[in-house]
Amino acid sequence: MSDVVVVGSVNIDLTSHLPRWPEVGETVTALRTDVGLGGKGANQAVAAARLGAGVSLIGAVGTDAFGQQAVRMLGGDNLQLAIETQAQAATGMAFIDVGPEGDNMIRLAPGANATLTPEIILRHAPLIAKAKVLLLQNEIPLAASLRAARIARQHGATVVMDPAPAPQPVWDAETLAAFDILTPNAHEAALIAGSAPSGLQAAEMTATALTTLGPRGAIVTMGAAGVAWQIGEAVGHRPARKVATVDTVGAGDCFNGALAVFLSQGCAAEQAIDLAADAAALATTRPGAAAAAPRLSEVLEFREAQATPDLTPH
């Protein structure tokens, strides 16, 4: 049985580090540009695998050199791969600009990720049926994610959906009810729930509001502020660790990959969220997306070096 099955995007990231943000029409020379593995599906799968889980990844790439590079890079993290090769589409690409404070802006070209269909997902149903946790994101067609969610639930798995990029049009109640746990950031939560959380207390209320729309639980990630949640009867929040941020690219993916791992291992929701938040904080101290994901030993060392987090359950 796979601990975690990820159905999602596989990209190559072109990341430019900027000395400052340009004005419209202005050219700014990048400090450097990195080429790396990305795509929310790939990032989450790598993050989960590095934490010691058995992880399978279902996705798609093109027949181009970028697709070959992506598969080769995925081969370094002990993943079981079910990657479709699509001759009619290029490999997905993300063009990422990282500012001087580590914040980022991303332009996404879905490419082969957009070719994933429910029929393709059905071919991989035996793999999904073995999952303890199915992890999804919004970088592939919704119909494919919904088919994967139905298969996983039929076999008793927990379905976690990261609704990023923010869904437009906003998902209806039937769609939201297909997922057990929704993990939006503040922007995505505001779009779905109708109001933007301004802090952790407000994010708790937003998480509660999200659970009334369909999912069993919701976790709202608030970047450097922290994270808030409602999972069943458990409601709470915790501030983020204070770290020296290099860039935030892939931090949310690391959080979701780690969350899936610790849930698959039977951790209570609060404990899984706590561990996942620390994995994500550590990832922000390193450049890159998938490349920044820490290993379990590194997360445990990081936690030992930090003060006990301020968990605020209710």
PDB file of C-alpha atoms in Angstrom:
ATOM      1  CA  MET A   1       0.000   0.000   0.000  1.00  0.00           C
ATOM      2  CA  SER A   2       1.239   3.493  -0.863  1.00  0.00           C
ATOM      3  CA  ASP A   3       1.099   5.867   2.071  1.00  0.00           C
ATOM      4  CA  VAL A   4       0.459   8.814  -0.258  1.00  0.00           C
ATOM      5  CA  VAL A   5      -0.670   9.005  -3.880  1.00  0.00           C
ATOM      6  CA  VAL A   6      -0.333  12.373  -5.586  1.00  0.00           C
ATOM      7  CA  VAL A   7      -2.307  13.157  -8.735  1.00  0.00           C
ATOM      8  CA  GLY A   8      -1.095  16.420 -10.169  1.00  0.00           C
ATOM      9  CA  SER A   9       1.146  18.637 -12.199  1.00  0.00           C
ATOM     10  CA  VAL A  10       4.741  18.124 -13.276  1.00  0.00           C
ATOM     11  CA  ASN A  11       6.633  21.204 -14.477  1.00  0.00           C
ATOM     12  CA  ILE A  12      10.060  22.531 -15.114  1.00  0.00           C
ATOM     13  CA  ASP A  13      10.578  25.801 -13.205  1.00  0.00           C
ATOM     14  CA  LEU A  14      12.621  28.699 -14.525  1.00  0.00           C
ATOM     15  CA  THR A  15      13.281  30.835 -11.435  1.00  0.00           C
ATOM     16  CA  SER A  16      14.792  34.318 -11.692  1.00  0.00           C
ATOM     17  CA  HIS A  17      16.011  36.062  -8.532  1.00  0.00           C
ATOM     18  CA  LEU A  18      15.531  39.816  -8.822  1.00  0.00           C
ATOM     19  CA  PRO A  19      17.291  42.641  -6.961  1.00  0.00           C
ATOM     20  CA  ARG A  20      13.983  44.533  -6.992  1.00  0.00           C
ATOM     21  CA  TRP A  21      10.584  44.328  -8.636  1.00  0.00           C
ATOM     22  CA  PRO A  22      10.397  46.058 -12.045  1.00  0.00           C
ATOM     23  CA  GLU A  23       7.885  48.682 -13.003  1.00  0.00           C
ATOM     24  CA  VAL A  24       5.561  47.957 -15.921  1.00  0.00           C
ATOM     25  CA  GLY A  25       7.608  48.161 -19.118  1.00  0.00           C
ATOM     26  CA  GLU A  26      10.937  48.143 -17.283  1.00  0.00           C
ATOM     27  CA  THR A  27      13.736  45.581 -17.702  1.00  0.00           C
ATOM     28  CA  VAL A  28      15.553  44.446 -14.562  1.00  0.00           C
ATOM     29  CA  THR A  29      18.591  42.169 -14.798  1.00  0.00           C
ATOM     30  CA  ALA A  30      18.203  39.024 -12.700  1.00  0.00           C
ATOM     31  CA  LEU A  31      20.831  38.141 -10.113  1.00  0.00           C
ATOM     32  CA  ARG A  32      20.628  34.554 -11.338  1.00  0.00           C
ATOM     33  CA  THR A  33      18.225  32.129 -12.982  1.00  0.00           C
ATOM     34  CA  ASP A  34      17.787  28.514 -11.864  1.00  0.00           C
ATOM     35  CA  VAL A  35      16.253  25.586 -13.741  1.00  0.00           C
ATOM     36  CA  GLY A  36      14.548  23.026 -11.512  1.00  0.00           C
ATOM     37  CA  LEU A  37      11.768  20.539 -11.010  1.00  0.00           C
ATOM     38  CA  GLY A  38       8.392  22.031 -10.168  1.00  0.00           C
ATOM     39  CA  GLY A  39       4.659  21.685 -10.543  1.00  0.00           C
ATOM     40  CA  LYS A  40       2.541  21.338  -7.433  1.00  0.00           C
ATOM     41  CA  GLY A  41       2.091  17.603  -7.939  1.00  0.00           C
ATOM     42  CA  ALA A  42       5.817  16.957  -8.294  1.00  0.00           C
ATOM     43  CA  ASN A  43       6.681  19.295  -5.414  1.00  0.00           C
ATOM     44  CA  GLN A  44       4.205  17.623  -3.073  1.00  0.00           C
ATOM     45  CA  ALA A  45       5.318  14.134  -4.074  1.00  0.00           C
ATOM     46  CA  VAL A  46       8.996  14.921  -3.501  1.00  0.00           C
ATOM     47  CA  ALA A  47       8.232  16.563  -0.143  1.00  0.00           C
ATOM     48  CA  ALA A  48       6.276  13.497   0.977  1.00  0.00           C
ATOM     49  CA  ALA A  49       8.931  11.043  -0.206  1.00  0.00           C
ATOM     50  CA  ARG A  50      11.738  12.897   1.569  1.00  0.00           C
ATOM     51  CA  LEU A  51       9.830  12.528   4.829  1.00  0.00           C
ATOM     52  CA  GLY A  52       9.955   8.753   4.475  1.00  0.00           C
ATOM     53  CA  ALA A  53       6.546   7.906   3.027  1.00  0.00           C
ATOM     54  CA  GLY A  54       5.882   5.469   0.213  1.00  0.00           C
ATOM     55  CA  VAL A  55       4.719   7.858  -2.511  1.00  0.00           C
ATOM     56  CA  SER A  56       3.271   7.422  -5.997  1.00  0.00           C
ATOM     57  CA  LEU A  57       2.868  10.263  -8.507  1.00  0.00           C
ATOM     58  CA  ILE A  58       0.391  10.282 -11.396  1.00  0.00           C
ATOM     59  CA  GLY A  59       0.936  13.048 -13.936  1.00  0.00           C
ATOM     60  CA  ALA A  60       1.887  13.955 -17.504  1.00  0.00           C
ATOM     61  CA  VAL A  61       4.780  15.518 -19.424  1.00  0.00           C
ATOM     62  CA  GLY A  62       5.497  16.223 -23.076  1.00  0.00           C
ATOM     63  CA  THR A  63       7.936  14.394 -25.334  1.00  0.00           C
ATOM     64  CA  ASP A  64      10.325  17.361 -25.243  1.00  0.00           C
ATOM     65  CA  ALA A  65      13.656  17.605 -23.453  1.00  0.00           C
ATOM     66  CA  PHE A  66      12.012  19.318 -20.482  1.00  0.00           C
ATOM     67  CA  GLY A  67       9.784  16.274 -19.983  1.00  0.00           C
ATOM     68  CA  GLN A  68      12.773  13.957 -20.026  1.00  0.00           C
ATOM     69  CA  GLN A  69      14.530  16.223 -17.541  1.00  0.00           C
ATOM     70  CA  ALA A  70      11.534  16.263 -15.202  1.00  0.00           C
ATOM     71  CA  VAL A  71      11.234  12.472 -15.148  1.00  0.00           C
ATOM     72  CA  ARG A  72      14.968  12.137 -14.588  1.00  0.00           C
ATOM     73  CA  MET A  73      14.834  14.549 -11.649  1.00  0.00           C
ATOM     74  CA  LEU A  74      11.843  12.754 -10.142  1.00  0.00           C
ATOM     75  CA  GLY A  75      13.858   9.541 -10.247  1.00  0.00           C
ATOM     76  CA  GLY A  76      16.134  10.796  -7.490  1.00  0.00           C
ATOM     77  CA  ASP A  77      13.555  10.623  -4.684  1.00  0.00           C
ATOM     78  CA  ASN A  78      12.383   7.006  -4.621  1.00  0.00           C
ATOM     79  CA  LEU A  79       8.961   7.736  -6.088  1.00  0.00           C
ATOM     80  CA  GLN A  80       6.736   5.270  -7.879  1.00  0.00           C
ATOM     81  CA  LEU A  81       6.003   7.101 -11.134  1.00  0.00           C
ATOM     82  CA  ALA A  82       2.946   6.799 -13.358  1.00  0.00           C
ATOM     83  CA  ILE A  83       3.809   9.595 -15.787  1.00  0.00           C
ATOM     84  CA  GLU A  84       1.943   9.818 -19.088  1.00  0.00           C
ATOM     85  CA  THR A  85       3.938  11.131 -22.073  1.00  0.00           C
ATOM     86  CA  GLN A  86       1.849  13.343 -24.345  1.00  0.00           C
ATOM     87  CA  ALA A  87       3.116  13.968 -27.880  1.00  0.00           C
ATOM     88  CA  GLN A  88       0.550  16.721 -28.528  1.00  0.00           C
ATOM     89  CA  ALA A  89       1.581  18.983 -25.654  1.00  0.00           C
ATOM     90  CA  ALA A  90       4.739  20.510 -24.244  1.00  0.00           C
ATOM     91  CA  THR A  91       5.853  19.834 -20.701  1.00  0.00           C
ATOM     92  CA  GLY A  92       4.348  22.268 -18.197  1.00  0.00           C
ATOM     93  CA  MET A  93       6.470  25.308 -17.379  1.00  0.00           C
ATOM     94  CA  ALA A  94       6.465  27.782 -14.506  1.00  0.00           C
ATOM     95  CA  PHE A  95       8.226  31.136 -14.885  1.00  0.00           C
ATOM     96  CA  ILE A  96       8.987  32.341 -11.365  1.00  0.00           C
ATOM     97  CA  ASP A  97      10.286  35.724 -10.271  1.00  0.00           C
ATOM     98  CA  VAL A  98      11.622  35.905  -6.707  1.00  0.00           C
ATOM     99  CA  GLY A  99      11.884  39.356  -5.145  1.00  0.00           C
ATOM    100  CA  PRO A 100      14.508  40.656  -2.698  1.00  0.00           C
ATOM    101  CA  GLU A 101      12.401  39.654   0.337  1.00  0.00           C
ATOM    102  CA  GLY A 102      11.868  36.100  -0.907  1.00  0.00           C
ATOM    103  CA  ASP A 103       8.296  36.658  -2.117  1.00  0.00           C
ATOM    104  CA  ASN A 104       7.401  35.519  -5.605  1.00  0.00           C
ATOM    105  CA  MET A 105       5.233  35.928  -8.679  1.00  0.00           C
ATOM    106  CA  ILE A 106       4.534  32.970 -10.976  1.00  0.00           C
ATOM    107  CA  ARG A 107       3.388  32.665 -14.590  1.00  0.00           C
ATOM    108  CA  LEU A 108       2.216  29.170 -15.429  1.00  0.00           C
ATOM    109  CA  ALA A 109       1.993  27.337 -18.758  1.00  0.00           C
ATOM    110  CA  PRO A 110       0.097  24.068 -18.012  1.00  0.00           C
ATOM    111  CA  GLY A 111       1.157  22.171 -21.138  1.00  0.00           C
ATOM    112  CA  ALA A 112       0.764  18.405 -20.727  1.00  0.00           C
ATOM    113  CA  ASN A 113      -0.775  18.823 -17.268  1.00  0.00           C
ATOM    114  CA  ALA A 114      -3.948  20.036 -18.977  1.00  0.00           C
ATOM    115  CA  THR A 115      -4.245  16.754 -20.911  1.00  0.00           C
ATOM    116  CA  LEU A 116      -5.002  14.611 -17.857  1.00  0.00           C
ATOM    117  CA  THR A 117      -8.525  13.236 -18.236  1.00  0.00           C
ATOM    118  CA  PRO A 118     -10.816  11.081 -16.083  1.00  0.00           C
ATOM    119  CA  GLU A 119     -10.115   8.229 -18.502  1.00  0.00           C
ATOM    120  CA  ILE A 120      -6.374   8.487 -17.862  1.00  0.00           C
ATOM    121  CA  ILE A 121      -7.006   8.577 -14.126  1.00  0.00           C
ATOM    122  CA  LEU A 122      -9.172   5.471 -14.415  1.00  0.00           C
ATOM    123  CA  ARG A 123      -6.244   3.585 -15.952  1.00  0.00           C
ATOM    124  CA  HIS A 124      -4.351   4.235 -12.746  1.00  0.00           C
ATOM    125  CA  ALA A 125      -7.238   3.342 -10.417  1.00  0.00           C
ATOM    126  CA  PRO A 126      -5.421   0.290  -8.923  1.00  0.00           C
ATOM    127  CA  LEU A 127      -2.615   2.602  -7.780  1.00  0.00           C
ATOM    128  CA  ILE A 128      -5.010   5.149  -6.261  1.00  0.00           C
ATOM    129  CA  ALA A 129      -6.907   2.365  -4.508  1.00  0.00           C
ATOM    130  CA  LYS A 130      -3.781   1.576  -2.472  1.00  0.00           C
ATOM    131  CA  ALA A 131      -3.467   5.060  -0.983  1.00  0.00           C
ATOM    132  CA  LYS A 132      -3.977   6.010   2.624  1.00  0.00           C
ATOM    133  CA  VAL A 133      -4.022   9.681   1.597  1.00  0.00           C
ATOM    134  CA  LEU A 134      -4.722  11.077  -1.873  1.00  0.00           C
ATOM    135  CA  LEU A 135      -3.200  14.497  -2.467  1.00  0.00           C
ATOM    136  CA  LEU A 136      -4.589  16.820  -5.158  1.00  0.00           C
ATOM    137  CA  GLN A 137      -4.074  20.391  -6.404  1.00  0.00           C
ATOM    138  CA  ASN A 138      -5.749  22.649  -8.959  1.00  0.00           C
ATOM    139  CA  GLU A 139      -3.041  22.547 -11.647  1.00  0.00           C
ATOM    140  CA  ILE A 140      -4.742  19.730 -13.575  1.00  0.00           C
ATOM    141  CA  PRO A 141      -8.311  19.547 -14.941  1.00  0.00           C
ATOM    142  CA  LEU A 142     -10.899  19.391 -12.171  1.00  0.00           C
ATOM    143  CA  ALA A 143     -12.646  16.405 -13.778  1.00  0.00           C
ATOM    144  CA  ALA A 144      -9.472  14.334 -13.390  1.00  0.00           C
ATOM    145  CA  SER A 145      -9.123  15.322  -9.732  1.00  0.00           C
ATOM    146  CA  LEU A 146     -12.758  14.459  -9.015  1.00  0.00           C
ATOM    147  CA  ARG A 147     -12.381  11.032 -10.607  1.00  0.00           C
ATOM    148  CA  ALA A 148      -9.295  10.373  -8.493  1.00  0.00           C
ATOM    149  CA  ALA A 149     -11.116  11.563  -5.352  1.00  0.00           C
ATOM    150  CA  ARG A 150     -14.029   9.200  -5.978  1.00  0.00           C
ATOM    151  CA  ILE A 151     -11.720   6.229  -6.468  1.00  0.00           C
ATOM    152  CA  ALA A 152      -9.752   7.046  -3.325  1.00  0.00           C
ATOM    153  CA  ARG A 153     -12.833   7.470  -1.159  1.00  0.00           C
ATOM    154  CA  GLN A 154     -14.290   4.201  -2.399  1.00  0.00           C
ATOM    155  CA  HIS A 155     -11.220   2.513  -0.921  1.00  0.00           C
ATOM    156  CA  GLY A 156     -11.163   4.408   2.366  1.00  0.00           C
ATOM    157  CA  ALA A 157      -8.472   7.003   1.702  1.00  0.00           C
ATOM    158  CA  THR A 158      -8.453  10.572   3.006  1.00  0.00           C
ATOM    159  CA  VAL A 159      -8.591  13.111   0.164  1.00  0.00           C
ATOM    160  CA  VAL A 160      -6.644  16.361   0.607  1.00  0.00           C
ATOM    161  CA  MET A 161      -7.137  19.133  -1.960  1.00  0.00           C
ATOM    162  CA  ASP A 162      -4.894  22.185  -2.227  1.00  0.00           C
ATOM    163  CA  PRO A 163      -7.117  24.577  -4.271  1.00  0.00           C
ATOM    164  CA  ALA A 164      -4.194  26.345  -5.912  1.00  0.00           C
ATOM    165  CA  PRO A 165      -4.248  28.148  -8.216  1.00  0.00           C
ATOM    166  CA  ALA A 166      -7.478  29.637  -6.891  1.00  0.00           C
ATOM    167  CA  PRO A 167     -10.446  28.033  -8.670  1.00  0.00           C
ATOM    168  CA  GLN A 168     -12.306  30.264 -11.102  1.00  0.00           C
ATOM    169  CA  PRO A 169     -15.205  29.911 -11.305  1.00  0.00           C
ATOM    170  CA  VAL A 170     -15.435  29.137  -7.609  1.00  0.00           C
ATOM    171  CA  TRP A 171     -16.242  25.490  -6.924  1.00  0.00           C
ATOM    172  CA  ASP A 172     -19.797  24.651  -5.932  1.00  0.00           C
ATOM    173  CA  ALA A 173     -20.833  22.689  -2.842  1.00  0.00           C
ATOM    174  CA  GLU A 174     -20.931  19.375  -4.685  1.00  0.00           C
ATOM    175  CA  THR A 175     -17.335  19.799  -5.811  1.00  0.00           C
ATOM    176  CA  LEU A 176     -16.104  20.915  -2.390  1.00  0.00           C
ATOM    177  CA  ALA A 177     -17.818  17.928  -0.767  1.00  0.00           C
ATOM    178  CA  ALA A 178     -15.648  15.595  -2.869  1.00  0.00           C
ATOM    179  CA  PHE A 179     -12.654  16.469  -0.667  1.00  0.00           C
ATOM    180  CA  ASP A 180     -12.068  15.572   2.976  1.00  0.00           C
ATOM    181  CA  ILE A 181      -9.620  18.376   3.760  1.00  0.00           C
ATOM    182  CA  LEU A 182      -9.214  21.656   1.876  1.00  0.00           C
ATOM    183  CA  THR A 183      -5.888  23.517   2.304  1.00  0.00           C
ATOM    184  CA  PRO A 184      -6.176  27.013   0.761  1.00  0.00           C
ATOM    185  CA  ASN A 185      -3.930  29.959   1.413  1.00  0.00           C
ATOM    186  CA  ALA A 186      -5.497  33.270   2.455  1.00  0.00           C
ATOM    187  CA  HIS A 187      -6.217  34.387  -1.109  1.00  0.00           C
ATOM    188  CA  GLU A 188      -7.796  31.088  -2.131  1.00  0.00           C
ATOM    189  CA  ALA A 189      -9.796  30.891   1.103  1.00  0.00           C
ATOM    190  CA  ALA A 190     -11.158  34.392   0.523  1.00  0.00           C
ATOM    191  CA  LEU A 191     -12.273  33.487  -2.985  1.00  0.00           C
ATOM    192  CA  ILE A 192     -14.028  30.304  -1.860  1.00  0.00           C
ATOM    193  CA  ALA A 193     -15.462  31.489   1.473  1.00  0.00           C
ATOM    194  CA  GLY A 194     -16.199  35.058   0.419  1.00  0.00           C
ATOM    195  CA  SER A 195     -14.092  36.937   2.975  1.00  0.00           C
ATOM    196  CA  ALA A 196     -10.350  37.433   3.412  1.00  0.00           C
ATOM    197  CA  PRO A 197      -8.841  36.451   6.785  1.00  0.00           C
ATOM    198  CA  SER A 198      -6.725  39.259   8.249  1.00  0.00           C
ATOM    199  CA  GLY A 199      -4.962  37.222  10.925  1.00  0.00           C
ATOM    200  CA  LEU A 200      -4.869  33.815  12.587  1.00  0.00           C
ATOM    201  CA  GLN A 201      -8.047  34.319  14.640  1.00  0.00           C
ATOM    202  CA  ALA A 202      -9.894  35.369  11.495  1.00  0.00           C
ATOM    203  CA  ALA A 203      -8.362  32.451   9.617  1.00  0.00           C
ATOM    204  CA  GLU A 204      -9.871  30.074  12.195  1.00  0.00           C
ATOM    205  CA  MET A 205     -13.297  31.500  11.405  1.00  0.00           C
ATOM    206  CA  THR A 206     -12.591  31.191   7.691  1.00  0.00           C
ATOM    207  CA  ALA A 207     -11.610  27.540   8.167  1.00  0.00           C
ATOM    208  CA  THR A 208     -14.882  26.939   9.990  1.00  0.00           C
ATOM    209  CA  ALA A 209     -16.815  28.697   7.225  1.00  0.00           C
ATOM    210  CA  LEU A 210     -15.130  26.516   4.618  1.00  0.00           C
ATOM    211  CA  THR A 211     -16.258  23.342   6.390  1.00  0.00           C
ATOM    212  CA  THR A 212     -19.873  24.467   6.052  1.00  0.00           C
ATOM    213  CA  LEU A 213     -19.419  24.504   2.263  1.00  0.00           C
ATOM    214  CA  GLY A 214     -18.688  20.806   1.881  1.00  0.00           C
ATOM    215  CA  PRO A 215     -15.297  19.509   3.024  1.00  0.00           C
ATOM    216  CA  ARG A 216     -14.956  17.743   6.387  1.00  0.00           C
ATOM    217  CA  GLY A 217     -12.029  19.925   7.347  1.00  0.00           C
ATOM    218  CA  ALA A 218     -10.145  23.024   6.236  1.00  0.00           C
ATOM    219  CA  ILE A 219      -6.637  24.345   6.884  1.00  0.00           C
ATOM    220  CA  VAL A 220      -5.911  27.963   5.970  1.00  0.00           C
ATOM    221  CA  THR A 221      -2.222  28.700   5.461  1.00  0.00           C
ATOM    222  CA  MET A 222      -1.258  32.300   6.188  1.00  0.00           C
ATOM    223  CA  GLY A 223       2.364  32.355   5.053  1.00  0.00           C
ATOM    224  CA  ALA A 224       4.699  34.014   7.558  1.00  0.00           C
ATOM    225  CA  ALA A 225       1.774  34.527   9.974  1.00  0.00           C
ATOM    226  CA  GLY A 226       1.110  30.823  10.496  1.00  0.00           C
ATOM    227  CA  VAL A 227      -1.756  28.406   9.945  1.00  0.00           C
ATOM    228  CA  ALA A 228      -5.327  27.930  11.219  1.00  0.00           C
ATOM    229  CA  TRP A 229      -7.676  24.999  10.941  1.00  0.00           C
ATOM    230  CA  GLN A 230     -10.892  23.204  11.660  1.00  0.00           C
ATOM    231  CA  ILE A 231     -10.736  19.419  11.252  1.00  0.00           C
ATOM    232  CA  GLY A 232     -13.812  17.732  12.670  1.00  0.00           C
ATOM    233  CA  GLU A 233     -14.152  19.118  16.193  1.00  0.00           C
ATOM    234  CA  ALA A 234     -10.557  20.347  16.347  1.00  0.00           C
ATOM    235  CA  VAL A 235     -10.202  24.102  15.846  1.00  0.00           C
ATOM    236  CA  GLY A 236      -7.005  26.077  16.388  1.00  0.00           C
ATOM    237  CA  HIS A 237      -4.081  28.019  15.025  1.00  0.00           C
ATOM    238  CA  ARG A 238      -0.329  28.323  15.433  1.00  0.00           C
ATOM    239  CA  PRO A 239       2.121  31.041  14.428  1.00  0.00           C
ATOM    240  CA  ALA A 240       4.837  30.248  11.927  1.00  0.00           C
ATOM    241  CA  ARG A 241       8.440  29.806  12.997  1.00  0.00           C
ATOM    242  CA  LYS A 242      10.672  32.821  12.539  1.00  0.00           C
ATOM    243  CA  VAL A 243      13.258  31.807   9.960  1.00  0.00           C
ATOM    244  CA  ALA A 244      15.671  33.457   7.544  1.00  0.00           C
ATOM    245  CA  THR A 245      13.594  33.161   4.382  1.00  0.00           C
ATOM    246  CA  VAL A 246      15.427  32.693   1.094  1.00  0.00           C
ATOM    247  CA  ASP A 247      12.316  32.196  -1.027  1.00  0.00           C
ATOM    248  CA  THR A 248       8.789  30.958  -0.469  1.00  0.00           C
ATOM    249  CA  VAL A 249       8.458  29.039  -3.757  1.00  0.00           C
ATOM    250  CA  GLY A 250       7.047  25.595  -3.040  1.00  0.00           C
ATOM    251  CA  ALA A 251       6.530  26.157   0.695  1.00  0.00           C
ATOM    252  CA  GLY A 252       2.797  25.482   0.432  1.00  0.00           C
ATOM    253  CA  ASP A 253       3.501  22.327  -1.570  1.00  0.00           C
ATOM    254  CA  CYS A 254       5.935  21.183   1.102  1.00  0.00           C
ATOM    255  CA  PHE A 255       3.264  21.804   3.758  1.00  0.00           C
ATOM    256  CA  ASN A 256       0.736  19.707   1.874  1.00  0.00           C
ATOM    257  CA  GLY A 257       3.156  16.877   1.138  1.00  0.00           C
ATOM    258  CA  ALA A 258       4.174  16.739   4.786  1.00  0.00           C
ATOM    259  CA  LEU A 259       0.565  16.952   5.979  1.00  0.00           C
ATOM    260  CA  ALA A 260      -0.338  13.957   3.820  1.00  0.00           C
ATOM    261  CA  VAL A 261       2.567  11.942   5.204  1.00  0.00           C
ATOM    262  CA  PHE A 262       1.769  12.554   8.850  1.00  0.00           C
ATOM    263  CA  LEU A 263      -1.953  11.960   8.356  1.00  0.00           C
ATOM    264  CA  SER A 264      -1.134   8.683   6.586  1.00  0.00           C
ATOM    265  CA  GLN A 265       0.899   7.664   9.626  1.00  0.00           C
ATOM    266  CA  GLY A 266      -2.079   8.145  11.916  1.00  0.00           C
ATOM    267  CA  CYS A 267      -1.130  11.466  13.505  1.00  0.00           C
ATOM    268  CA  ALA A 268      -3.925  13.571  14.948  1.00  0.00           C
ATOM    269  CA  ALA A 269      -4.807  16.565  12.790  1.00  0.00           C
ATOM    270  CA  GLU A 270      -3.151  19.120  15.104  1.00  0.00           C
ATOM    271  CA  GLN A 271       0.082  17.125  15.261  1.00  0.00           C
ATOM    272  CA  ALA A 272       0.167  16.607  11.493  1.00  0.00           C
ATOM    273  CA  ILE A 273      -0.385  20.332  10.928  1.00  0.00           C
ATOM    274  CA  ASP A 274       2.317  21.231  13.458  1.00  0.00           C
ATOM    275  CA  LEU A 275       4.894  18.984  11.794  1.00  0.00           C
ATOM    276  CA  ALA A 276       3.896  20.093   8.302  1.00  0.00           C
ATOM    277  CA  ALA A 277       4.206  23.779   9.241  1.00  0.00           C
ATOM    278  CA  ASP A 278       7.753  23.192  10.456  1.00  0.00           C
ATOM    279  CA  ALA A 279       8.675  21.321   7.268  1.00  0.00           C
ATOM    280  CA  ALA A 280       7.343  24.248   5.219  1.00  0.00           C
ATOM    281  CA  ALA A 281       9.189  26.818   7.343  1.00  0.00           C
ATOM    282  CA  LEU A 282      12.431  24.928   6.821  1.00  0.00           C
ATOM    283  CA  ALA A 283      11.785  24.780   3.066  1.00  0.00           C
ATOM    284  CA  THR A 284      11.636  28.593   2.895  1.00  0.00           C
ATOM    285  CA  THR A 285      15.255  28.795   4.073  1.00  0.00           C
ATOM    286  CA  ARG A 286      16.402  27.160   0.824  1.00  0.00           C
ATOM    287  CA  PRO A 287      16.087  28.086  -2.847  1.00  0.00           C
ATOM    288  CA  GLY A 288      13.876  26.200  -5.268  1.00  0.00           C
ATOM    289  CA  ALA A 289      10.588  24.329  -5.134  1.00  0.00           C
ATOM    290  CA  ALA A 290      10.972  20.545  -5.004  1.00  0.00           C
ATOM    291  CA  ALA A 291      14.682  20.967  -4.302  1.00  0.00           C
ATOM    292  CA  ALA A 292      13.947  22.846  -1.059  1.00  0.00           C
ATOM    293  CA  ALA A 293      11.913  20.058   0.560  1.00  0.00           C
ATOM    294  CA  PRO A 294      13.628  18.799   3.742  1.00  0.00           C
ATOM    295  CA  ARG A 295      14.169  15.244   4.889  1.00  0.00           C
ATOM    296  CA  LEU A 296      12.605  13.920   8.101  1.00  0.00           C
ATOM    297  CA  SER A 297      15.876  14.053  10.045  1.00  0.00           C
ATOM    298  CA  GLU A 298      16.251  17.721   9.106  1.00  0.00           C
ATOM    299  CA  VAL A 299      12.721  18.546  10.268  1.00  0.00           C
ATOM    300  CA  LEU A 300      13.306  16.813  13.605  1.00  0.00           C
ATOM    301  CA  GLU A 301      16.624  18.634  14.092  1.00  0.00           C
ATOM    302  CA  PHE A 302      14.904  21.915  13.216  1.00  0.00           C
ATOM    303  CA  ARG A 303      12.177  21.285  15.799  1.00  0.00           C
ATOM    304  CA  GLU A 304      14.720  20.420  18.480  1.00  0.00           C
ATOM    305  CA  ALA A 305      16.485  23.721  17.852  1.00  0.00           C
ATOM    306  CA  GLN A 306      13.270  25.739  18.183  1.00  0.00           C
ATOM    307  CA  ALA A 307      11.108  26.686  21.141  1.00  0.00           C
ATOM    308  CA  THR A 308       7.851  24.767  21.582  1.00  0.00           C
ATOM    309  CA  PRO A 309       5.307  26.228  19.127  1.00  0.00           C
ATOM    310  CA  ASP A 310       2.346  28.194  20.375  1.00  0.00           C
ATOM    311  CA  LEU A 311      -0.509  25.841  19.539  1.00  0.00           C
ATOM    312  CA  THR A 312      -3.874  27.400  20.338  1.00  0.00           C
ATOM    313  CA  PRO A 313      -6.599  24.725  20.244  1.00  0.00           C
ATOM    314  CA  HIS A 314     -10.200  25.280  21.264  1.00  0.00           C
TER     315      HIS A 314
END
